[in-house]
Coordinates of C-alpha atoms in Angstrom, one line a residue:
X275 CA -33.1 -63.8 33.2
X276 CA -30.1 -65.0 31.4
X277 CA -29.5 -68.1 29.7
X278 CA -32.8 -70.2 30.7
X279 CA -33.8 -73.1 28.8
X280 CA -36.3 -75.7 28.2
X281 CA -36.4 -78.8 25.9
X282 CA -40.0 -79.5 24.2
X283 CA -39.9 -83.4 23.6
X284 CA -42.5 -85.7 22.3
X285 CA -43.8 -88.8 22.8
X286 CA -43.6 -89.5 18.8
X287 CA -42.6 -88.0 15.8
X288 CA -45.3 -85.2 14.7
X289 CA -46.8 -85.3 18.1
X290 CA -46.5 -81.1 17.7
X291 CA -43.2 -80.4 19.1
X292 CA -42.2 -78.1 16.3
X293 CA -45.5 -75.8 16.7
X294 CA -45.2 -76.0 20.6
X295 CA -41.6 -74.8 20.5
X296 CA -42.7 -72.0 18.3
X297 CA -45.7 -70.9 20.4
X298 CA -43.5 -70.8 23.4
X299 CA -41.0 -68.8 21.6
X300 CA -43.8 -66.3 20.5
X301 CA -45.6 -66.0 23.9
X302 CA -41.9 -65.3 25.6
X303 CA -41.1 -62.6 23.2
X304 CA -44.5 -60.9 23.6
X305 CA -43.4 -60.8 27.3
X306 CA -40.2 -59.2 26.6
X307 CA -38.1 -62.0 26.8
X308 CA -35.1 -62.4 24.4
X309 CA -35.6 -65.8 23.3
X310 CA -34.1 -68.2 20.5
X311 CA -35.2 -71.6 19.2
X312 CA -32.6 -74.6 19.0
X313 CA -32.7 -78.1 17.6
X314 CA -29.2 -79.8 17.9
X315 CA -30.2 -82.4 15.2
X316 CA -32.7 -82.2 12.5
X317 CA -33.8 -84.6 10.0
X318 CA -35.8 -83.0 7.3
X319 CA -35.8 -82.3 3.6
X320 CA -37.7 -79.0 4.5
X321 CA -34.8 -76.5 4.7
X322 CA -34.0 -72.8 4.5
X323 CA -30.9 -70.6 3.8
X324 CA -30.0 -68.0 6.6
X325 CA -28.7 -64.7 5.6
X326 CA -25.0 -65.9 6.3
X327 CA -25.4 -68.6 3.7
X328 CA -26.1 -71.5 6.0
X329 CA -28.7 -74.2 5.7
X330 CA -31.1 -75.1 8.2
X331 CA -34.4 -76.7 8.9
X332 CA -37.3 -74.8 7.9
X333 CA -39.1 -75.4 11.6
X334 CA -36.1 -73.7 13.1
X335 CA -36.3 -70.8 10.6
X336 CA -40.1 -70.6 11.5
X337 CA -39.4 -70.6 15.1
X338 CA -36.8 -68.2 14.7
X339 CA -39.4 -66.0 13.0
X340 CA -41.9 -66.7 16.1
X341 CA -39.2 -65.5 18.4
X342 CA -38.6 -62.3 16.2
X343 CA -35.0 -63.0 15.8
X344 CA -32.7 -63.8 12.5
X345 CA -32.3 -67.3 12.0
X346 CA -28.6 -68.5 12.0
X347 CA -27.1 -71.8 12.0
X348 CA -26.4 -72.0 15.7
X349 CA -30.2 -72.8 15.9
X350 CA -29.9 -76.2 14.1
X351 CA -26.1 -77.2 14.0
X352 CA -26.9 -80.8 12.3
X353 CA -29.4 -81.2 9.5
X354 CA -29.7 -84.7 8.2
X355 CA -31.4 -84.8 4.5
X356 CA -32.4 -88.5 3.5
X357 CA -31.4 -89.4 0.1
X358 CA -33.0 -92.9 0.7
X359 CA -33.9 -95.4 3.2
X360 CA -30.8 -95.8 4.5
X361 CA -28.6 -92.7 3.9
X362 CA -28.5 -89.0 4.4
X363 CA -26.5 -86.1 3.6
X364 CA -25.2 -84.6 6.9
X365 CA -25.1 -80.9 7.0
X366 CA -23.0 -79.5 9.7
X367 CA -23.1 -75.5 10.7
X368 CA -25.0 -75.1 7.2
X369 CA -22.6 -76.7 5.1
X370 CA -22.8 -80.3 3.8
X371 CA -20.1 -82.5 5.0
X372 CA -20.9 -85.7 3.1
X373 CA -23.1 -88.8 2.9
X374 CA -23.6 -91.3 5.5
X375 CA -25.7 -94.5 6.4
X376 CA -27.6 -94.3 9.3
X377 CA -25.5 -97.2 10.7
X378 CA -22.4 -95.1 10.1
X379 CA -23.6 -92.1 11.8
X380 CA -25.2 -94.0 14.8
X381 CA -22.2 -96.1 15.0
X382 CA -19.7 -93.1 15.5
X383 CA -20.1 -90.0 13.8
X384 CA -23.0 -88.7 15.7
X385 CA -21.0 -88.7 19.1
X386 CA -18.3 -86.7 17.7
X387 CA -20.6 -84.0 16.9
X388 CA -22.0 -83.6 20.6
X389 CA -19.6 -81.0 21.6
X390 CA -20.2 -78.8 18.5
X391 CA -24.0 -79.0 19.2
X392 CA -23.6 -78.2 23.0
X393 CA -21.1 -75.3 22.1
X394 CA -23.8 -74.0 20.0
X395 CA -26.5 -74.1 22.6
X396 CA -24.3 -72.6 25.1
X397 CA -23.4 -69.9 22.6
X398 CA -27.2 -69.0 22.2
X399 CA -27.7 -69.4 26.0
X400 CA -24.9 -66.6 26.6
X401 CA -26.8 -64.3 24.2
X402 CA -30.6 -64.8 25.1
X403 CA -32.6 -64.8 28.0
X404 CA -33.9 -68.2 27.2
X405 CA -33.5 -70.9 24.5
X406 CA -36.6 -73.1 23.9
X407 CA -34.8 -76.3 22.4
X408 CA -37.1 -79.0 20.2
X409 CA -36.4 -82.5 20.7
X410 CA -36.5 -85.2 17.9
X411 CA -38.8 -88.2 17.7
X412 CA -39.1 -89.7 21.0
X413 CA -36.4 -89.4 24.2
X414 CA -37.5 -93.0 24.9
X415 CA -35.7 -94.4 21.8
X416 CA -33.5 -96.9 24.0
X417 CA -31.6 -98.3 21.2
X418 CA -30.4 -94.7 20.3
X419 CA -29.7 -93.1 23.8
X420 CA -26.1 -93.8 23.8
X421 CA -25.4 -91.6 21.0
X422 CA -28.5 -89.0 21.6
X423 CA -27.6 -85.5 20.9
X424 CA -30.7 -84.1 20.3
X425 CA -33.0 -85.4 23.4
X426 CA -31.9 -86.4 26.8
X427 CA -28.5 -86.4 25.8
X428 CA -28.3 -82.5 25.5
X429 CA -30.9 -82.0 28.3
X430 CA -28.7 -83.7 30.5
X431 CA -25.5 -82.1 29.5
X432 CA -27.1 -78.8 29.6
X433 CA -29.2 -79.3 32.6
X434 CA -32.8 -78.5 30.7
X435 CA -35.7 -79.2 32.1
X436 CA -38.1 -81.3 29.7
X437 CA -41.6 -81.1 28.9
X438 CA -42.9 -83.9 26.9
X439 CA -45.8 -83.2 24.1
X440 CA -48.4 -85.8 23.4
X441 CA -50.7 -86.2 20.4
X442 CA -54.2 -86.9 22.1
X443 CA -56.0 -87.0 18.6
X444 CA -54.0 -90.1 17.7
X445 CA -55.2 -92.0 20.9
X446 CA -53.2 -93.6 23.9
X447 CA -51.5 -90.4 25.1
X448 CA -51.8 -91.5 28.8
X449 CA -49.7 -94.6 28.0
X450 CA -47.4 -92.6 26.1
X451 CA -46.6 -90.4 28.8
X452 CA -46.2 -92.9 31.1
X453 CA -44.2 -95.3 28.9
X454 CA -41.8 -92.6 27.7
X455 CA -41.1 -91.6 31.3
X456 CA -40.8 -95.2 32.6
X457 CA -38.4 -96.1 29.7
X458 CA -35.9 -93.5 31.0
X459 CA -32.6 -93.8 33.1
X460 CA -32.9 -92.4 36.5
X461 CA -30.7 -89.4 35.7
X462 CA -32.8 -88.5 32.4
X463 CA -36.2 -88.6 34.6
X464 CA -34.8 -86.3 36.9
X465 CA -35.1 -83.6 34.1
X466 CA -38.7 -84.8 32.9
X467 CA -40.7 -82.0 34.4
X468 CA -44.1 -83.0 33.2
X469 CA -46.3 -83.2 30.3
X470 CA -48.3 -81.1 27.7
X471 CA -51.5 -82.6 26.0
X472 CA -51.8 -81.4 22.2
X473 CA -54.8 -81.4 19.7
X474 CA -57.5 -82.0 22.1
X475 CA -61.0 -82.0 21.1
X476 CA -63.9 -82.0 23.3
X477 CA -64.7 -81.1 27.1
X478 CA -61.3 -80.8 29.1
X479 CA -63.3 -81.8 32.3
X480 CA -63.6 -85.1 30.9
X481 CA -59.9 -85.3 30.8
X482 CA -58.9 -84.1 33.9
X483 CA -59.4 -87.2 36.0
X484 CA -56.9 -89.0 33.7
X485 CA -54.4 -86.2 34.2
X486 CA -54.8 -86.5 37.9
X487 CA -54.3 -90.3 37.6
X488 CA -51.1 -89.8 35.5
X489 CA -49.9 -87.3 38.3
X490 CA -50.4 -89.9 40.8
X491 CA -48.6 -92.7 38.8
X492 CA -45.5 -90.2 37.7
X493 CA -45.4 -87.7 40.3
X494 CA -45.5 -85.3 37.5
X495 CA -48.1 -82.5 36.3
X496 CA -49.6 -81.4 33.0
X497 CA -48.6 -78.0 32.3
X498 CA -51.6 -77.7 29.8
X499 CA -54.1 -78.9 27.4
X500 CA -53.9 -77.3 24.0
X501 CA -57.2 -77.6 21.6
X502 CA -57.1 -79.0 18.1
X503 CA -56.3 -76.0 16.0
X504 CA -57.5 -76.0 12.2
X505 CA -55.7 -74.2 9.4
X506 CA -52.4 -73.3 11.0
X507 CA -50.6 -74.1 7.9
X508 CA -47.0 -73.6 9.7
X509 CA -44.0 -75.1 8.2
X510 CA -43.5 -78.7 9.0
X511 CA -40.2 -80.7 9.5
X512 CA -41.0 -83.5 7.2
X513 CA -42.2 -84.0 3.7
X514 CA -45.8 -85.1 2.9
X515 CA -45.7 -88.8 2.3
X516 CA -47.1 -90.1 -0.7
X517 CA -49.6 -92.3 1.2
X518 CA -51.2 -88.9 1.9
X519 CA -52.3 -88.6 -1.8
X520 CA -55.0 -86.2 -2.3
X521 CA -54.1 -84.0 0.8
X522 CA -55.1 -80.5 0.4
X523 CA -52.8 -78.1 1.9
X524 CA -54.5 -75.9 4.5
X525 CA -55.5 -72.4 3.6
X526 CA -57.4 -69.5 4.5
X527 CA -61.1 -70.1 4.3
X528 CA -62.3 -67.4 1.9
X529 CA -64.4 -67.3 -1.6
X530 CA -62.5 -66.2 -4.7
X531 CA -63.1 -62.8 -5.9
X532 CA -63.6 -63.8 -9.4
X533 CA -66.2 -66.6 -10.8
X534 CA -63.6 -69.3 -10.8
X535 CA -61.4 -71.1 -8.4
X536 CA -58.0 -72.0 -9.4
X537 CA -56.7 -75.6 -8.9
X538 CA -53.2 -76.3 -8.1
X539 CA -52.0 -80.1 -8.5
X540 CA -48.4 -80.6 -6.8
X541 CA -46.6 -84.0 -7.9
X542 CA -45.8 -86.0 -4.9
X543 CA -42.2 -86.7 -6.2
X544 CA -39.9 -89.0 -4.1
X545 CA -37.9 -87.3 -1.5
X546 CA -40.0 -84.1 -2.1
X547 CA -38.2 -81.1 -0.5
X548 CA -39.6 -77.7 0.5
X549 CA -43.1 -78.6 -0.4
X550 CA -43.9 -75.4 1.6
X551 CA -43.1 -73.3 -1.4
X552 CA -47.0 -73.8 -2.4
X553 CA -48.2 -72.7 1.1
X554 CA -48.4 -69.1 -0.3
X555 CA -50.5 -70.3 -3.4
X556 CA -52.6 -71.9 -0.6
X557 CA -53.0 -68.7 1.4
X558 CA -54.7 -67.1 -1.5
X559 CA -58.6 -66.9 -1.5
X560 CA -59.9 -69.4 -4.4
X561 CA -56.6 -71.4 -4.9
X562 CA -57.0 -75.1 -4.0
X563 CA -53.9 -76.9 -3.7
X564 CA -53.8 -80.6 -3.6
X565 CA -50.7 -83.2 -3.8
X566 CA -51.1 -85.9 -6.5
X567 CA -49.6 -89.1 -7.7
X568 CA -51.8 -90.0 -10.7
X569 CA -51.9 -88.6 -14.3
X570 CA -55.6 -88.5 -14.3
X571 CA -55.4 -86.0 -11.3
X572 CA -53.6 -83.4 -13.6
X573 CA -56.7 -83.4 -15.9
X574 CA -58.6 -81.0 -14.1
X575 CA -55.8 -78.7 -12.9
X576 CA -54.9 -75.2 -13.9
X577 CA -51.7 -75.4 -12.8
X578 CA -49.2 -78.3 -12.0
X579 CA -46.3 -78.0 -9.7
X580 CA -43.3 -80.2 -9.8
X581 CA -41.7 -79.3 -6.8
X582 CA -38.2 -79.8 -5.4
X583 CA -36.5 -83.2 -4.6
X584 CA -33.5 -84.4 -2.8
X585 CA -33.6 -86.9 -5.7
X586 CA -34.0 -85.4 -9.1
X587 CA -33.1 -88.6 -11.1
X588 CA -35.4 -90.8 -8.9
X589 CA -38.0 -88.2 -9.5
X590 CA -37.9 -88.6 -12.9
X591 CA -38.1 -92.2 -12.9
X592 CA -41.1 -91.9 -10.7
X593 CA -43.1 -89.3 -13.0
X594 CA -42.1 -91.7 -15.9
X595 CA -43.4 -94.9 -14.1
X596 CA -46.5 -93.4 -13.0
X597 CA -47.5 -91.8 -16.2
X598 CA -47.2 -88.4 -15.1
X599 CA -44.1 -87.5 -17.6
X600 CA -46.5 -88.1 -20.5
X601 CA -49.5 -86.1 -18.7
X602 CA -46.8 -83.1 -18.4
X603 CA -45.7 -83.3 -21.8
X604 CA -49.4 -83.2 -23.0
X605 CA -50.1 -80.3 -20.9
X606 CA -47.1 -78.1 -22.3
X607 CA -48.1 -79.1 -26.0
X608 CA -51.6 -77.7 -25.1
X609 CA -50.4 -74.7 -23.6
X610 CA -51.5 -75.7 -19.9
X611 CA -49.4 -74.1 -17.0
X612 CA -46.8 -76.2 -15.4
X613 CA -44.1 -74.9 -12.7
X614 CA -40.9 -76.6 -11.8
X615 CA -39.2 -75.6 -8.8
X616 CA -35.4 -76.7 -8.0
X617 CA -35.4 -80.6 -8.8
X618 CA -38.6 -80.1 -10.5
X619 CA -37.0 -77.4 -12.8
X620 CA -34.3 -79.9 -13.6
X621 CA -36.4 -82.5 -14.3
X622 CA -38.3 -80.3 -17.0
X623 CA -35.2 -80.0 -18.7
X624 CA -33.5 -81.8 -21.5
X625 CA -30.4 -83.3 -20.0
X626 CA -28.9 -84.2 -16.6
X627 CA -25.4 -85.1 -16.0
X628 CA -25.2 -86.6 -12.2
X629 CA -22.1 -87.9 -10.8
X630 CA -22.9 -86.4 -7.3
X631 CA -26.6 -87.1 -5.9
X632 CA -27.6 -90.3 -7.8
X633 CA -24.3 -91.1 -9.4
X634 CA -26.3 -92.1 -12.4
X635 CA -24.3 -90.2 -14.8
X636 CA -26.0 -89.1 -18.1
X637 CA -29.9 -89.1 -17.8
X638 CA -32.5 -87.6 -20.3
X639 CA -34.7 -85.5 -18.6
X640 CA -38.6 -84.6 -19.8
X641 CA -37.5 -82.2 -22.4
X642 CA -40.0 -79.4 -21.8
X643 CA -37.5 -76.4 -21.1
X644 CA -34.1 -75.9 -23.1
X645 CA -31.9 -76.5 -20.0
X646 CA -29.1 -78.9 -19.2
X647 CA -28.1 -79.5 -15.8
X648 CA -24.7 -80.8 -14.2
X649 CA -24.7 -81.6 -10.7
X650 CA -21.5 -80.1 -9.0
X651 CA -20.1 -81.3 -5.5
X652 CA -20.3 -77.9 -4.0
X653 CA -23.9 -77.2 -3.0
X654 CA -25.3 -73.6 -3.9
X655 CA -26.8 -71.9 -1.1
X656 CA -28.0 -68.4 -1.5
X657 CA -30.5 -65.9 -1.0
X658 CA -31.3 -64.1 -4.1
X659 CA -33.3 -61.1 -5.0
X660 CA -34.4 -60.5 -8.7
X661 CA -37.2 -59.3 -10.8
X662 CA -39.8 -61.4 -12.9
X663 CA -43.0 -60.4 -14.7
X664 CA -42.2 -56.9 -13.7
X665 CA -42.2 -57.7 -10.2
X666 CA -39.4 -57.8 -7.3
X667 CA -38.9 -61.5 -6.3
X668 CA -37.0 -62.7 -3.3
X669 CA -36.0 -66.5 -2.8
X670 CA -33.5 -69.0 -1.8
X671 CA -31.4 -71.6 -3.5
X672 CA -30.4 -75.1 -2.2
X673 CA -29.2 -77.3 -5.0
X674 CA -26.1 -79.4 -6.5
X675 CA -27.4 -79.1 -10.0
X676 CA -25.9 -76.1 -12.3
X677 CA -28.5 -75.1 -15.1
X678 CA -27.0 -74.1 -18.4
X679 CA -30.2 -72.2 -19.8
X680 CA -30.1 -72.6 -23.6
X681 CA -33.3 -70.7 -24.6
X682 CA -36.8 -69.7 -23.6
X683 CA -37.6 -66.2 -22.1
X684 CA -35.7 -65.7 -18.8
X685 CA -37.5 -66.5 -15.6
X686 CA -35.6 -65.6 -12.5
X687 CA -32.5 -68.0 -12.9
X688 CA -34.4 -70.4 -15.4
X689 CA -36.7 -70.0 -18.2
X690 CA -40.1 -70.0 -19.6
X691 CA -41.4 -71.8 -22.9
X692 CA -45.1 -71.1 -23.4
X693 CA -46.8 -72.0 -20.3
X694 CA -44.1 -73.9 -18.7
X695 CA -41.7 -72.2 -16.2
X696 CA -38.8 -73.3 -14.2
X697 CA -36.7 -71.9 -11.7
X698 CA -34.3 -73.1 -8.8
X699 CA -35.4 -70.4 -6.5
X700 CA -37.6 -71.6 -3.3
X701 CA -39.8 -69.2 -1.4
X702 CA -40.4 -66.9 -4.9
X703 CA -44.2 -67.2 -4.6
X704 CA -43.8 -65.7 -1.1
X705 CA -43.2 -62.3 -2.9
X706 CA -47.1 -60.9 -3.1
X707 CA -46.8 -58.8 -6.3
X708 CA -45.1 -61.7 -8.2
X709 CA -47.5 -64.3 -6.8
X710 CA -50.6 -62.4 -7.9
X711 CA -49.1 -61.7 -11.5
X712 CA -48.1 -65.2 -11.9
X713 CA -51.5 -66.3 -11.0
X714 CA -53.0 -63.8 -13.3
X715 CA -51.1 -65.5 -16.1
X716 CA -51.9 -69.0 -15.1
X717 CA -55.5 -68.1 -14.9
X718 CA -55.4 -66.4 -18.3
X719 CA -53.6 -69.3 -20.0
X720 CA -56.1 -71.9 -18.1
X721 CA -59.1 -69.9 -19.2
X722 CA -60.1 -69.4 -15.8
X723 CA -61.9 -66.1 -14.6
X724 CA -60.0 -66.0 -11.3
X725 CA -58.9 -63.0 -9.8
X726 CA -56.1 -62.9 -7.3
X727 CA -57.1 -60.9 -4.2
X728 CA -55.4 -57.4 -4.1
X729 CA -54.5 -57.3 -0.3
X730 CA -53.3 -60.9 0.3
X731 CA -50.0 -60.6 2.4
X732 CA -48.3 -63.9 2.9
X733 CA -45.8 -62.5 5.8
X734 CA -48.8 -60.8 7.5
X735 CA -50.6 -64.2 7.4
X736 CA -47.5 -66.1 8.8
X737 CA -47.5 -63.6 11.7
X738 CA -51.1 -64.0 12.4
X739 CA -50.5 -67.9 12.3
X740 CA -47.3 -67.3 14.8
X741 CA -49.4 -65.0 17.0
X742 CA -52.4 -68.0 17.2
X743 CA -49.4 -70.2 18.5
X744 CA -48.6 -67.9 21.0
X745 CA -52.2 -67.5 21.9
X746 CA -52.7 -71.4 22.2
X747 CA -49.8 -71.3 24.9
X748 CA -50.9 -68.2 26.7
X749 CA -54.7 -69.3 26.9
X750 CA -54.2 -73.1 27.6
X751 CA -51.0 -73.7 29.1
X752 CA -49.7 -72.8 32.7
X753 CA -47.5 -70.1 31.7
X754 CA -46.2 -69.1 35.1
X755 CA -45.3 -72.7 35.7
X756 CA -43.5 -73.0 32.5
X757 CA -41.7 -69.6 33.3
X758 CA -40.3 -71.2 36.3
X759 CA -39.2 -74.1 34.4
X760 CA -37.2 -71.9 32.0
X761 CA -35.7 -69.8 34.7
X762 CA -34.9 -72.3 37.5
X763 CA -35.0 -75.7 35.9
X764 CA -36.9 -79.0 36.6
X765 CA -38.2 -79.4 40.2
X766 CA -36.1 -81.3 42.8
X767 CA -37.1 -84.5 44.1
X768 CA -39.4 -85.9 41.0
X769 CA -39.8 -89.6 41.8
X770 CA -38.5 -92.3 39.7
X771 CA -40.8 -94.3 37.7
X772 CA -39.6 -97.9 37.1
X773 CA -38.6 -99.8 35.3
X774 CA -36.2 -97.4 34.0
X775 CA -33.9 -97.8 30.9
X776 CA -32.8 -101.3 30.5

């Protein structure tokens, strides 16, 4: 096999495309197939830095890990990072190329990116046995089909067979499968090979009559019914919404080693980025991670995390409006732990000069750390390695803000004052020794009899999660049929489902 491919599309956003793509990648690599993930265009604030210093979606980095290959910019050539309701930063081949409104992007710029995106896909296909592509949203967004470079546009250009994933837990999956197919042009429908049901609970035999009727209506089969899987904790494409206040980050089910649990409250700031930074905390037995947006929810927290954000100045205003800024100041004065990461670190400083991200100019920050930040037009993208609390630490940096640290104890690239820490480094808590030492300091400052597990390996847990995804595909999908699709393309003679695209 060389240059095979498959596009995993979805009936909706969050149907499970990312995890299904990762699962197929892990299943294929376990069969000895050299496989790579691909997503032509991704919209996400959850990003990662590759070893060559390119910024890509974290979901594609996770899928690369599932495929056991090093992530590269080829796997996600276009990344859109929302900066508000109507504009995004456009990242092309891992580097920002400017801000653009949704109308401007879909009105012309997106079409100019089609050839570079297709070239990246073809380069991956030339060097791998198979490329498993992830779509975006739904392929049946008929208002956007003309400029599509991530769903049927790329599938038709590269002659990729398409499997459509539907989230049955939301309800209405049969209508979604049928309607998605029926809203596509005949040339697009030729590539829709069939469907994959995701997040099913219950007795699958009760579902089978519906799948048979769907086959009769569309002429397309269902390639599997994946059960609802708890506790996967795999990197997501989009940030948590503030409407999900109180959401608990999924973690391993294990009791604490000490007498106490450790409670972590994460401020759900606007345009939150890389909230996966706290996944390594949630992986620790006895650590409970919650996302919050009210000051009273910080009262029983042993550690408060102010996470990264695409809008530091906007996040500052939000913290003040919600009363969280005052609550953070009280915590600092009482010696209760606070950790700021990237934009959160900047917000904990004294002063921000921003003519780039918000264009707000001079803004006073929270004054909890002796740091002054100036936003530069050039984005810092790096994979630093260092030491903190006597432990080796690896991380990655994605920021326009340049920090001038004017005091405190050194802490990675930032500083520490009392129980307040700040750094630009994402991913630092995935370094097991550092995380354990940091949690011991937090527990001591919080007065908790919490003991970090001595053997928790975040990397091992992540591998186990990816293997679970591979197992879901292997055990609940028709893998022989999926492999034929990858090798041979969509079956010939698939029927047209009216009315088709208008």
